[in-house]
CSV table of C-alpha atoms in Angstrom, one decimal:
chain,number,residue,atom,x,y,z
A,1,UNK,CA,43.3,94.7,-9.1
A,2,UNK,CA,42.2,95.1,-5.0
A,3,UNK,CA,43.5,94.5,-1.8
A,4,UNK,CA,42.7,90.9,-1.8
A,5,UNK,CA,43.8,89.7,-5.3
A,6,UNK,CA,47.2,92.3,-4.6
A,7,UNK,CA,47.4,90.0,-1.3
A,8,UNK,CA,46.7,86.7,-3.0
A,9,UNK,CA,49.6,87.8,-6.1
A,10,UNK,CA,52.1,88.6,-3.9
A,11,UNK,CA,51.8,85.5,-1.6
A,12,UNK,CA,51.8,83.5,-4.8
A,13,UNK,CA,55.4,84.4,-5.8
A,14,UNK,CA,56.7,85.3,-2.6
A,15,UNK,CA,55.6,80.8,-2.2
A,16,UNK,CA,57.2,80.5,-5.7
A,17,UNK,CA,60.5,81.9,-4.7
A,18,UNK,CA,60.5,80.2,-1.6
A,19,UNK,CA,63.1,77.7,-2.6
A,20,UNK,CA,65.1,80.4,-5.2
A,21,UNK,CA,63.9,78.7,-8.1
A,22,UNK,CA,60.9,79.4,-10.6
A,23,UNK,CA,60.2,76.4,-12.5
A,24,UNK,CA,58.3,76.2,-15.6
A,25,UNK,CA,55.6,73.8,-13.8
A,26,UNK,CA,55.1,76.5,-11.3
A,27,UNK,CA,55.0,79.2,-13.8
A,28,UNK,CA,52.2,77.6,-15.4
A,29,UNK,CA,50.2,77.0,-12.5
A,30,UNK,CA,50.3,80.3,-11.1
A,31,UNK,CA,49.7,81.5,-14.5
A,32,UNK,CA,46.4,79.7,-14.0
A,33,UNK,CA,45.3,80.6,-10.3
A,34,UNK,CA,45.8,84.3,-10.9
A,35,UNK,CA,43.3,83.7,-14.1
A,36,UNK,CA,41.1,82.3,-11.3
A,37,UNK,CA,41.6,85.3,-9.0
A,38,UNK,CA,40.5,87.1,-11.8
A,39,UNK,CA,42.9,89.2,-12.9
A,40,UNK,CA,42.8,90.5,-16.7
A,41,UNK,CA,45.6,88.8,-19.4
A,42,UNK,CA,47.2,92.2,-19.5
A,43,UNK,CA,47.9,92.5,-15.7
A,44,UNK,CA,48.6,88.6,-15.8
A,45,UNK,CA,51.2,89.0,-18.0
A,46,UNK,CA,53.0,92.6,-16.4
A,47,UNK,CA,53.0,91.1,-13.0
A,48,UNK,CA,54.5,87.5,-13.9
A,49,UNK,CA,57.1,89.2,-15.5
A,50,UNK,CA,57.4,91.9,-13.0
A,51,UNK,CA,58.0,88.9,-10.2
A,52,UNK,CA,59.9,86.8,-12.1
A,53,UNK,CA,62.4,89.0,-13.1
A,54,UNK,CA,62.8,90.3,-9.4
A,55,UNK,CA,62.5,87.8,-6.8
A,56,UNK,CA,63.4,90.3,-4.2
A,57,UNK,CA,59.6,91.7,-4.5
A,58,UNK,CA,58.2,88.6,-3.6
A,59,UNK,CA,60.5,88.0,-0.5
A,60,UNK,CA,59.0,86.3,2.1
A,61,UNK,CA,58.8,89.2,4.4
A,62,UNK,CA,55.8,90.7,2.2
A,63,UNK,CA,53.5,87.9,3.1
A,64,UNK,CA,53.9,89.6,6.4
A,65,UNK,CA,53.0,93.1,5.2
A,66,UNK,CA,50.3,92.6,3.0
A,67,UNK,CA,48.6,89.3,5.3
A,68,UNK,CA,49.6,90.6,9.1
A,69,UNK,CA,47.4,88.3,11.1
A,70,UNK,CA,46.2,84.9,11.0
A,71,UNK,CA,43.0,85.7,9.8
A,72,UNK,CA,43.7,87.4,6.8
A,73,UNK,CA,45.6,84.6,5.8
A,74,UNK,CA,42.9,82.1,6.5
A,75,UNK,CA,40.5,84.4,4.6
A,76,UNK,CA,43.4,84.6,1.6
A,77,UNK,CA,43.2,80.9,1.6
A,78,UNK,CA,39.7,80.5,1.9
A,79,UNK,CA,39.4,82.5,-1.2
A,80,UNK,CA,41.9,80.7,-3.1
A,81,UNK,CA,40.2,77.2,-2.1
A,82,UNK,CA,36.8,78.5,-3.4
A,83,UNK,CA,38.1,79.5,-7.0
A,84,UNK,CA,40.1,76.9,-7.2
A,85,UNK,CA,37.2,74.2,-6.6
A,86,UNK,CA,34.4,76.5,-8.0
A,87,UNK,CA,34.7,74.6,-11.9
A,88,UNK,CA,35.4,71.3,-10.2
A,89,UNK,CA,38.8,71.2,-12.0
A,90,UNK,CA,41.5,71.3,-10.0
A,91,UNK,CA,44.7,69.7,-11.4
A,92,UNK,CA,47.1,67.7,-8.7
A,93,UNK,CA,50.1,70.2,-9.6
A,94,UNK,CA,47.5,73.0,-8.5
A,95,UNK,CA,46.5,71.2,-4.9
A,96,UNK,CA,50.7,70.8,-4.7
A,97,UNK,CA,50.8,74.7,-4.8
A,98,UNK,CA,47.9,75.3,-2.9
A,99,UNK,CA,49.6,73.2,-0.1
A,100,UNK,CA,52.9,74.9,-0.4
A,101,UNK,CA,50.9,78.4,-0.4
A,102,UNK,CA,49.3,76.9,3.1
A,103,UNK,CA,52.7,75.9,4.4
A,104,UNK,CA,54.2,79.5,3.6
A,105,UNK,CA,51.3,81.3,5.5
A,106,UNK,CA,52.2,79.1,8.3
A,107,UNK,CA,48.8,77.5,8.1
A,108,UNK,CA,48.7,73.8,9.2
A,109,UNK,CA,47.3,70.9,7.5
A,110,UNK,CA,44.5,70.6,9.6
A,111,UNK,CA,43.5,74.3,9.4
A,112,UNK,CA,43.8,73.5,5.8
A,113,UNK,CA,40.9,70.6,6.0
A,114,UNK,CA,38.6,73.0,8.0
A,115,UNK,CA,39.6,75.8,5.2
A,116,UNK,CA,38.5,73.5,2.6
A,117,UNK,CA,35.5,72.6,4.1
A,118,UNK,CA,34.3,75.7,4.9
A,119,UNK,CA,34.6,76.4,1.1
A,120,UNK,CA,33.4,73.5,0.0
A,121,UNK,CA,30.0,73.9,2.1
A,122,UNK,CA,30.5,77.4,0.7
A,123,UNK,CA,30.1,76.2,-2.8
A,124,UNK,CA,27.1,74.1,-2.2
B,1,UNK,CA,58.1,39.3,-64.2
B,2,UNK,CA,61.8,38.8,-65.4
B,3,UNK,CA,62.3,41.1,-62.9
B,4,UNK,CA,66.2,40.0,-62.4
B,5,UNK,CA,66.7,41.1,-65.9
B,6,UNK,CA,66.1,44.6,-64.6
B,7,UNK,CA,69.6,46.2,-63.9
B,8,UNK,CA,70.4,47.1,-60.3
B,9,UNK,CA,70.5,50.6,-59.4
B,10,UNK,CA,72.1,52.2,-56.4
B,11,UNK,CA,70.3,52.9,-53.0
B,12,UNK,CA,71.4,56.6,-52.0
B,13,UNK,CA,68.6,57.4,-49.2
B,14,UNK,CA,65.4,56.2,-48.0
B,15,UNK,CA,63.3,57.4,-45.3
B,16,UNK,CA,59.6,58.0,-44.6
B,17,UNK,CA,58.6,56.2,-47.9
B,18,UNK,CA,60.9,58.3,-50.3
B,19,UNK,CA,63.7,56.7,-52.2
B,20,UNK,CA,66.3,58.0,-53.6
B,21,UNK,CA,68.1,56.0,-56.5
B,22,UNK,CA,71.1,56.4,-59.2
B,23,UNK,CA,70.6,54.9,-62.5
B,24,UNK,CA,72.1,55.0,-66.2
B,25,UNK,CA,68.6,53.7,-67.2
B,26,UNK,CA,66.1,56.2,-68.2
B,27,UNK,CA,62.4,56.4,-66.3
B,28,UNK,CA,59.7,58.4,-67.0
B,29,UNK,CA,58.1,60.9,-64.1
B,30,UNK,CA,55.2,59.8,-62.7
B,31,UNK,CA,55.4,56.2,-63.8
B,32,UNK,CA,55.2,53.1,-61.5
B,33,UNK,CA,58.2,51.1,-61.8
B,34,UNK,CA,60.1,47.8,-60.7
B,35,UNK,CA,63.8,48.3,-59.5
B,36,UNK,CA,66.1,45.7,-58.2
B,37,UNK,CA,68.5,47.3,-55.7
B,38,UNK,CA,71.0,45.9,-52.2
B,39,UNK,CA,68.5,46.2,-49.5
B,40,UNK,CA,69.6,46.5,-46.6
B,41,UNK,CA,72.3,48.5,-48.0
B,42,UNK,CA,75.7,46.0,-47.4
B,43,UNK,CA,74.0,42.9,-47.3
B,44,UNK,CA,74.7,41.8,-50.9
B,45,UNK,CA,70.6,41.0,-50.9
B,46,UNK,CA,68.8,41.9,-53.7
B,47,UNK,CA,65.2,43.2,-53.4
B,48,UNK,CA,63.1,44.2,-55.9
B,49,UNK,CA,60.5,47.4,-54.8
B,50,UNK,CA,58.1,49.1,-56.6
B,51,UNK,CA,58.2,52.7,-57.2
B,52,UNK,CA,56.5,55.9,-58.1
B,53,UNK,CA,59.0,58.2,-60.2
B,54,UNK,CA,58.5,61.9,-59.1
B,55,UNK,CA,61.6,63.7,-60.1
B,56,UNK,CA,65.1,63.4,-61.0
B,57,UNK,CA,68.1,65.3,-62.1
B,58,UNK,CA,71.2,64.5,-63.9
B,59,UNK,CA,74.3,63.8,-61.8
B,60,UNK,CA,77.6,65.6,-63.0
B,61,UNK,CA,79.5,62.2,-62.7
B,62,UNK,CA,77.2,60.7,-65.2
B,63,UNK,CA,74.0,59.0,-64.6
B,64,UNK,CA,70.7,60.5,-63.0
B,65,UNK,CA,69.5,60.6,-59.3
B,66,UNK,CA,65.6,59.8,-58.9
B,67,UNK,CA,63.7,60.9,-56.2
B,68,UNK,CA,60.6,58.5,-56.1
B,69,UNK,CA,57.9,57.0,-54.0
B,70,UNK,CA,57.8,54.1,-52.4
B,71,UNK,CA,54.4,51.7,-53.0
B,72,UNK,CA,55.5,48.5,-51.2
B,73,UNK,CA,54.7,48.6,-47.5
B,74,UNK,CA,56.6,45.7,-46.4
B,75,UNK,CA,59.7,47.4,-47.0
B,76,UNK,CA,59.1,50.1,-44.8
B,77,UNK,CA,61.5,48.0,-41.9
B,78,UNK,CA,63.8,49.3,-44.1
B,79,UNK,CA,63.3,52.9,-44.3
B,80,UNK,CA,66.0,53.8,-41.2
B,81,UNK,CA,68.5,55.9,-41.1
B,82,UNK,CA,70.7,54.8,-44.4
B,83,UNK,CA,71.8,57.9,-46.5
B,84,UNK,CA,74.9,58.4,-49.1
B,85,UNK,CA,76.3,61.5,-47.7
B,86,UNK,CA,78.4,61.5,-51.2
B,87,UNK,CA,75.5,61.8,-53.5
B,88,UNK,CA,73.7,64.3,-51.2
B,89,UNK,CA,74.4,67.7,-51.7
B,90,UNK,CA,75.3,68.6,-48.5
B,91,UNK,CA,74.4,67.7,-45.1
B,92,UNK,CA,70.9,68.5,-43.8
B,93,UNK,CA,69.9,70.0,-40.1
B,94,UNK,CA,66.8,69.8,-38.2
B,95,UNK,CA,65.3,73.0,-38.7
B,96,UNK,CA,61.5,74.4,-37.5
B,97,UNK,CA,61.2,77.8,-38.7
B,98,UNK,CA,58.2,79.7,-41.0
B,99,UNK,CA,58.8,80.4,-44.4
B,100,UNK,CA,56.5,82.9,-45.8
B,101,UNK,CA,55.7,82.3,-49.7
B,102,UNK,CA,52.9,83.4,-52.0
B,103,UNK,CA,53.1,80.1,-53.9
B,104,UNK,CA,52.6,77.8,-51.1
B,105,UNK,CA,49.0,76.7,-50.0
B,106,UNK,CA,48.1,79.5,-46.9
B,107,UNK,CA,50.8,81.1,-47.8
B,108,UNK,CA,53.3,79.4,-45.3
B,109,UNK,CA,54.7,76.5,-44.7
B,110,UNK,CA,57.6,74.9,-41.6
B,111,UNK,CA,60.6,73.7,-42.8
B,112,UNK,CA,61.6,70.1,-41.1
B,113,UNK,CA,65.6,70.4,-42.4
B,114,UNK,CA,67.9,72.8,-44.1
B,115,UNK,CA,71.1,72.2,-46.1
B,116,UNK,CA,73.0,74.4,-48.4
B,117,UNK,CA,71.0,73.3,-51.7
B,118,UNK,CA,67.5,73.0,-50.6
B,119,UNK,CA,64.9,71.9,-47.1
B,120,UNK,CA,61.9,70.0,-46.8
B,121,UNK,CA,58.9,71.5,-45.7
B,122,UNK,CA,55.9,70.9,-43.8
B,123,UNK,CA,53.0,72.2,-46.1
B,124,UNK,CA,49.3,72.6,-45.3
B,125,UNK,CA,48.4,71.5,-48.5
B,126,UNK,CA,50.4,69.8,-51.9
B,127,UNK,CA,52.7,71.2,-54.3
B,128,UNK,CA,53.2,71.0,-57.9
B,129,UNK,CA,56.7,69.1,-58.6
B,130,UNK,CA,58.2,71.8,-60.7
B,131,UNK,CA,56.9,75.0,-59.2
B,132,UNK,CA,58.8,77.8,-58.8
B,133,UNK,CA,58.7,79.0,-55.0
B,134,UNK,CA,59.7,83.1,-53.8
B,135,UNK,CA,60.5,82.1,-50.3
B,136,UNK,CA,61.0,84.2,-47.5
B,137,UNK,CA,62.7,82.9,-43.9
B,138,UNK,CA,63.0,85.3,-41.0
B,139,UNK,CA,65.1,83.3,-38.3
B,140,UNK,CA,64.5,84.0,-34.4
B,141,UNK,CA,68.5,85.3,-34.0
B,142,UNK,CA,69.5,88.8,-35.0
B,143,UNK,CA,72.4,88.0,-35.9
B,144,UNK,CA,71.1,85.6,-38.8
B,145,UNK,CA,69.9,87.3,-41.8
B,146,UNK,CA,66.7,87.3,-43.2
B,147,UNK,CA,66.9,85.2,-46.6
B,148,UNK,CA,64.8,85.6,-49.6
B,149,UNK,CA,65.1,83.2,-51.9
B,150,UNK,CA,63.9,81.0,-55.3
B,151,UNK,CA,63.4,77.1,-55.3
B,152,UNK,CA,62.3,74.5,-57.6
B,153,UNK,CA,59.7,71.8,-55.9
B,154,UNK,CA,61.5,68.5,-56.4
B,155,UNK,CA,58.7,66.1,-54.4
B,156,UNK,CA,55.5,66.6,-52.9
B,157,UNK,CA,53.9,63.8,-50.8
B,158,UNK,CA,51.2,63.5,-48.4
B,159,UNK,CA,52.7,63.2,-44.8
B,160,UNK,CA,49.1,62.0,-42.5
B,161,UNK,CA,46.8,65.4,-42.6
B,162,UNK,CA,49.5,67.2,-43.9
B,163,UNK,CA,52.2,67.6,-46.8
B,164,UNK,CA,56.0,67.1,-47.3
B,165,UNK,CA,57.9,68.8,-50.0
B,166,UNK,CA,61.2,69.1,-51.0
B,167,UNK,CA,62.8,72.1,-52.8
B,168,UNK,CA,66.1,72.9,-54.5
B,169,UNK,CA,67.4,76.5,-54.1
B,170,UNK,CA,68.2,78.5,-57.2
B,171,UNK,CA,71.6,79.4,-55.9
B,172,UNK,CA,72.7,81.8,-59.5
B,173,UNK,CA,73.1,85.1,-57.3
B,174,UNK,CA,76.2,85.0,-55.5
B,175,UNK,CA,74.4,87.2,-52.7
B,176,UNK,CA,71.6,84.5,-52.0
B,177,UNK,CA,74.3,82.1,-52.1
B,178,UNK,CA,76.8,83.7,-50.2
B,179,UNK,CA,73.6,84.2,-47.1
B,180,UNK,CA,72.3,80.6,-47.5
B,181,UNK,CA,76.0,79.6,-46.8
B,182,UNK,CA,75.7,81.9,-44.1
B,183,UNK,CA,73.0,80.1,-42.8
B,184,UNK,CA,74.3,76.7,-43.2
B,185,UNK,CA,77.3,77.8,-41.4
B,186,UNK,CA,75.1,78.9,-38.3
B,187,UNK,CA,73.6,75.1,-37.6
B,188,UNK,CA,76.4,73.3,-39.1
B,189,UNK,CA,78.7,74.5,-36.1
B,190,UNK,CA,75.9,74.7,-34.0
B,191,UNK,CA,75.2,70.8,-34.7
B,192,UNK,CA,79.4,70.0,-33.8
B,193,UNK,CA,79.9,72.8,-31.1
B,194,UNK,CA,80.0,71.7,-27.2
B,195,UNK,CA,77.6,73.8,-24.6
B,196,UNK,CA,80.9,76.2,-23.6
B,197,UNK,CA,81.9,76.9,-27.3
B,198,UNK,CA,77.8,77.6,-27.9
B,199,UNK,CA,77.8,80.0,-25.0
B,200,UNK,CA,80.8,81.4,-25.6
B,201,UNK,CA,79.5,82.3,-29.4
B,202,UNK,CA,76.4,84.0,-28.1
B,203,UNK,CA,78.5,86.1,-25.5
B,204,UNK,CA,76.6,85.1,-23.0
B,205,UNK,CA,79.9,83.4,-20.7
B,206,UNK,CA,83.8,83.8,-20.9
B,207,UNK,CA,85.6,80.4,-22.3
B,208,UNK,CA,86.8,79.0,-19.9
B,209,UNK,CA,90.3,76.4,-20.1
B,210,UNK,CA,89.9,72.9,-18.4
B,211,UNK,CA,92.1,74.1,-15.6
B,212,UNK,CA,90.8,77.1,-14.2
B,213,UNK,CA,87.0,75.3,-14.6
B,214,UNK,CA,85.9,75.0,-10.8
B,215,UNK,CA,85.2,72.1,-9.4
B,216,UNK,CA,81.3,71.1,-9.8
B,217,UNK,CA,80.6,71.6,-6.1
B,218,UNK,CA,82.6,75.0,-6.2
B,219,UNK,CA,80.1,76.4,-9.2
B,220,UNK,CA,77.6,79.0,-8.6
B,221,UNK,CA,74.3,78.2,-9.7
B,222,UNK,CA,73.8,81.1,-12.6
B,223,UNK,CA,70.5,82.9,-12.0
B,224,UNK,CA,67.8,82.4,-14.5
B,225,UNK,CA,67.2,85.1,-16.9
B,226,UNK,CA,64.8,83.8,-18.9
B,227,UNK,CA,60.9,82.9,-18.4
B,228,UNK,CA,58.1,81.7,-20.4
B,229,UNK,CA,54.5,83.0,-19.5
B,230,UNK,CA,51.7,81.7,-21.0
B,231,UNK,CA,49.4,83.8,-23.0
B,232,UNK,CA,47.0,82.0,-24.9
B,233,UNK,CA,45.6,84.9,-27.2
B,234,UNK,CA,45.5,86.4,-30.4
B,235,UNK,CA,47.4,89.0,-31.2
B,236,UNK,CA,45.1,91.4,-32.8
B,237,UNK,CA,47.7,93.8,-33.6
B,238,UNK,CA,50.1,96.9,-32.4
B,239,UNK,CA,50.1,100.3,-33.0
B,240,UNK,CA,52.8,103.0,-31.7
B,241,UNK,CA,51.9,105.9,-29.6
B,242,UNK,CA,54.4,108.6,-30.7
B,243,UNK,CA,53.8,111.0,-28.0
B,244,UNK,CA,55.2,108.9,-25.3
B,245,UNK,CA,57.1,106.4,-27.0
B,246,UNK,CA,54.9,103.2,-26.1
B,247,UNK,CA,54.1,100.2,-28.4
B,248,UNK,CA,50.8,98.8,-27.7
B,249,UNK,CA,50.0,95.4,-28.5
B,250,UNK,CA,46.4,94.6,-28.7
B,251,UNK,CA,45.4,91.0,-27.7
B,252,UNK,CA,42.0,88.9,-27.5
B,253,UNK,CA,42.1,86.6,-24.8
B,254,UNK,CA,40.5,83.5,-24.8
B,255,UNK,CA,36.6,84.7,-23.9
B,256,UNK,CA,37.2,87.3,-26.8
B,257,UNK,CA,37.8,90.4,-24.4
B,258,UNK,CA,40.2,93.0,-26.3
B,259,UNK,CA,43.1,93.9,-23.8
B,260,UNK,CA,46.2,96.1,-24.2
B,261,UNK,CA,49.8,95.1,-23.1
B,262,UNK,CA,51.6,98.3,-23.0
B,263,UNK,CA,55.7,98.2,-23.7
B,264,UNK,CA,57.4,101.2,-23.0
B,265,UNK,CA,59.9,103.3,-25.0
B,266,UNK,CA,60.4,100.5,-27.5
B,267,UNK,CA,63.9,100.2,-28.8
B,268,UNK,CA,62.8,97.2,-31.0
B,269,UNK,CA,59.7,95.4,-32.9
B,270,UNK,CA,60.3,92.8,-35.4
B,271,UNK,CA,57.1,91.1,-36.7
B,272,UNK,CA,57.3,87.6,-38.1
B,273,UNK,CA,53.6,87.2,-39.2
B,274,UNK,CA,50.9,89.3,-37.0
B,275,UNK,CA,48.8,89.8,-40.3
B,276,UNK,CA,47.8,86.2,-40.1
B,277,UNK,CA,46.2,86.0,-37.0
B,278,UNK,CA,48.6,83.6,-35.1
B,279,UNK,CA,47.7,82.9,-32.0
B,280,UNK,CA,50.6,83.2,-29.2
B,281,UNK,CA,50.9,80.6,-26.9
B,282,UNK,CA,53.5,82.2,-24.5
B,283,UNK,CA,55.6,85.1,-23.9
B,284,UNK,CA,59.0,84.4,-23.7
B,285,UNK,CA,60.8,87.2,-21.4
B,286,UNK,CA,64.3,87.6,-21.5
B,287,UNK,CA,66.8,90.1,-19.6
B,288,UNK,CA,70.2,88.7,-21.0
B,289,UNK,CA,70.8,88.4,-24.5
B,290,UNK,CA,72.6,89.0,-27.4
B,291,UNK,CA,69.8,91.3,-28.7
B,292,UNK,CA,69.4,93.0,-25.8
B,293,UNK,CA,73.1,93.5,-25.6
B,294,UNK,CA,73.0,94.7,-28.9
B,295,UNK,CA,70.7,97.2,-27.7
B,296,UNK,CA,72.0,99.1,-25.1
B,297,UNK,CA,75.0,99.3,-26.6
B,298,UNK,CA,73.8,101.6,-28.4
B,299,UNK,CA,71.5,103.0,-25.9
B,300,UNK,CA,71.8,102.0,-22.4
B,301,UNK,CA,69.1,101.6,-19.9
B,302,UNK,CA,67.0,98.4,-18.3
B,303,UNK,CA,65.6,97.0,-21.6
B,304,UNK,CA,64.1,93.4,-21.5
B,305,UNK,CA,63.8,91.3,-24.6
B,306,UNK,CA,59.9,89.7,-25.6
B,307,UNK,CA,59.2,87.2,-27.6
B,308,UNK,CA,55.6,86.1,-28.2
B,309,UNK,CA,55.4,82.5,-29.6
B,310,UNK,CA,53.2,80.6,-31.1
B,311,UNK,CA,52.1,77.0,-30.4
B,312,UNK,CA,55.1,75.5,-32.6
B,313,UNK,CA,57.8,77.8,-30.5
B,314,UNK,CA,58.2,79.9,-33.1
B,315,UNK,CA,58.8,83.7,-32.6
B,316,UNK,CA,55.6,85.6,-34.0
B,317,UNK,CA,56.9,88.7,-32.3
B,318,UNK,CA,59.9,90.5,-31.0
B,319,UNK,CA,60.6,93.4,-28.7
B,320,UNK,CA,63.2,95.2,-26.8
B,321,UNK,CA,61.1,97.9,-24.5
B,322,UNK,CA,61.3,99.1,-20.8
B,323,UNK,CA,59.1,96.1,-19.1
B,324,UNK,CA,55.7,95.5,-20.1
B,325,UNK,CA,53.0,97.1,-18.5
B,326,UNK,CA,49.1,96.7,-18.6
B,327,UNK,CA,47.9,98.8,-21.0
């Protein structure tokens, strides 16, 4: 796994256990985008259980070490938005976590429409 | 045709098409009959319904129950929820679990209920009425036994693309008996307990009385200790690496890539069926649980309890290791 998919993982759960629950939904969904991210079934499955087991190393504060600036995080986003949309398939409960993901990097929405389009022009 | 002459037998279930009937008259297996009988049951109206005989055995109190099919369609507002608890053996619970026999068409079948003299099963293919099944049934709880045991197919029907049967247990060994009872026991007080008394049985809470409960507002929200993570692969197989205690399971994911999940210093491995190919749908992790108390009682450390399912829920695998790892 690199720097980048580490960075994307650990924002994923740190959003997850944002509000101290991990619902099955959720599970599911960031099952998926960490497929997308490209991480192997076998690292998948370690991590999920990994995080899930121990919210505390997904705490909020590890956005902050593993994204410092503002442009990391845009770049982490970026990145998400562009395998997300790269099948054409993105489910509404996936755009629902993308948002929240945007929300926990303190990204606002309309950083998130130029993010988007940025990836969008990106992808064609 | 003269059909009133017909005597009226008595209605003891129907459901899904099958009917089950007591008569003094004698019918032959496998014949199409006419029987006159109070349908619905309590309503002092007779009906007259055509049947398939497919089996029947003779009651102790005289007479002989017949299980047999029905061919009359515009009965089927009929077929609800009406049994005779008295002439059924005992009472049935919903049960999904694999039973593993050599007789049965793949091997397998899924039983749909369970009662102390016999369960219906799901089959992929049909039955002979009158086979003898070797049955095998591993439950997902380690603290029910695994049960082998013999039964006689009673009815076979076709269920949409697939195939219901039902079987009688041969019940002459007072050991099968004693562990079917054993069995029955389990869902027959899990069917009447409340939540508390369930929990309470799996040691996973204290009872509690009504009085020291706290009120709802008052009650802390219990952390969750169990997940399930989808998988989506096949497991391939496992294999144990001696030299530093590991279990490795080997998977294919789902663009046919071979991958390793590593599970360290492995206290337990239970395997319900790997050999077949099954494909797991999600791992179910787990780090409180009877098992896993079980466990480090024995020998204590941080174990966590996996379960790899398949798409029916059913446990295809079970361990107790260190957590995972990639392998």
């Amino acid at each position: 796994m690199d720097r980048r998919q580490a960075q994307l993982v650990k924002s994923l759960f740190a959003m997850l256990w944002a509000d101290g629950e991990a619902e099955d939904r959720e599970i599911d969904v960031i099952s998926r985008l960490m497929e997308r991210v490209g991480l192997p079934l076998e690292e998948r499955l370690a991590l999920m259980d990994a995080f899930l087991s121990d919210p505390d190393l997904a705490r909020i504060e590890s956005i902050e070490s593993v994204l410092p600036d503002m442009q990391s995080r845009h770049e982490a986003m970026e990145l998400m938005i562009t395998l997300c949309f790269c099948d054409q398939q993105l489910a509404p409960e996936e755009m629902e976590i993308l948002h929240q993901l945007a929300v926990s990097l303190g990204i606002t929405s309309q950083q998130l429409e130029e993010i988007r389009h940025r990836a969008q022009r990106a992808l064609s | 045709m003269l059909s009133f002459l017909n005597a009226i037998v008595e209605l003891v279930d129907m459901r899904d098409g099958q009917v089950l009937f007591r008569s003094n008259k004698a019918y032959e297996i496998g014949k199409k009959v006419s029987v006159r009988m109070v349908l619905p049951p309590g309503s002092g109206k007779i009906a007259n319904i055509s049947v398939v005989i497919v089996s029947s055995r003779e009651l102790e109190n005289g007479g002989t129950l017949y299980v047999s099919q029905l061919t009359d369609e515009v009965l089927a507002e009929f077929s609800s929820d009406f049994s005779d608890k008295a002439l059924r053996r005992a009472s049935r619970h919903h049960l999904g679990i694999r039973v593993m026999c050599k007789q049965l068409p793949g091997f397998w079948g899924m039983t749909v209920d369970l009662s102390r003299t016999g369960l219906q099963l799901e089959l992929d293919g049909p039955v002979a009425v009158g086979q003898l099944l070797e049955m095998r049934m591993e439950f997902d709880r380690f603290d029910l036994p695994t049960v082998n045991v013999e039964a006689d197919v009673r009815w076979c029907r076709a269920n949409g693309d697939k195939y219901r049967a039902g079987v009688q247990f041969r019940l002459q060994d007072p050991k099968t008996k004693a562990v079917i009872d054993q069995v029955a026991d389990f869902f027959e007080h899990r069917s009447q307990a409340d939540l508390e008394t369930l929990l309470h049985q799996a040691k996973l809470t204290e009872k509690t009385s009504e009085q020291s409960k706290p009120a709802p507002t008052e009650r802390r929200k219990a952390r969750r200790t169990t997940f399930v993570i989808p998988v989506d692969a096949t497991i391939l197989g496992h294999r144990w690496e001696l030299r530093d205690k590991r279990l490795v399971i080997s998977l294919r994911d789902k663009s046919g890539e071979e991958r390793r999940l590593d599970f360290p210093d492995c206290q337990t491995l239970r395997d319900y069926g790997c050999a077949y190919g099954i494909t797991a749908k999600s791992m179910r992790t787990c780090s409180d649980s009877p098992l896993l108390d079980w466990v480090a009682a024995r020998n204590p450390g941080s174990w966590k309890h996996y379960e790899f399912l398949d798409i029916s829920q059913q446990v295809i695998l079970e361990i107790v290791s260190a957590p995972c790892r990639p392998g």
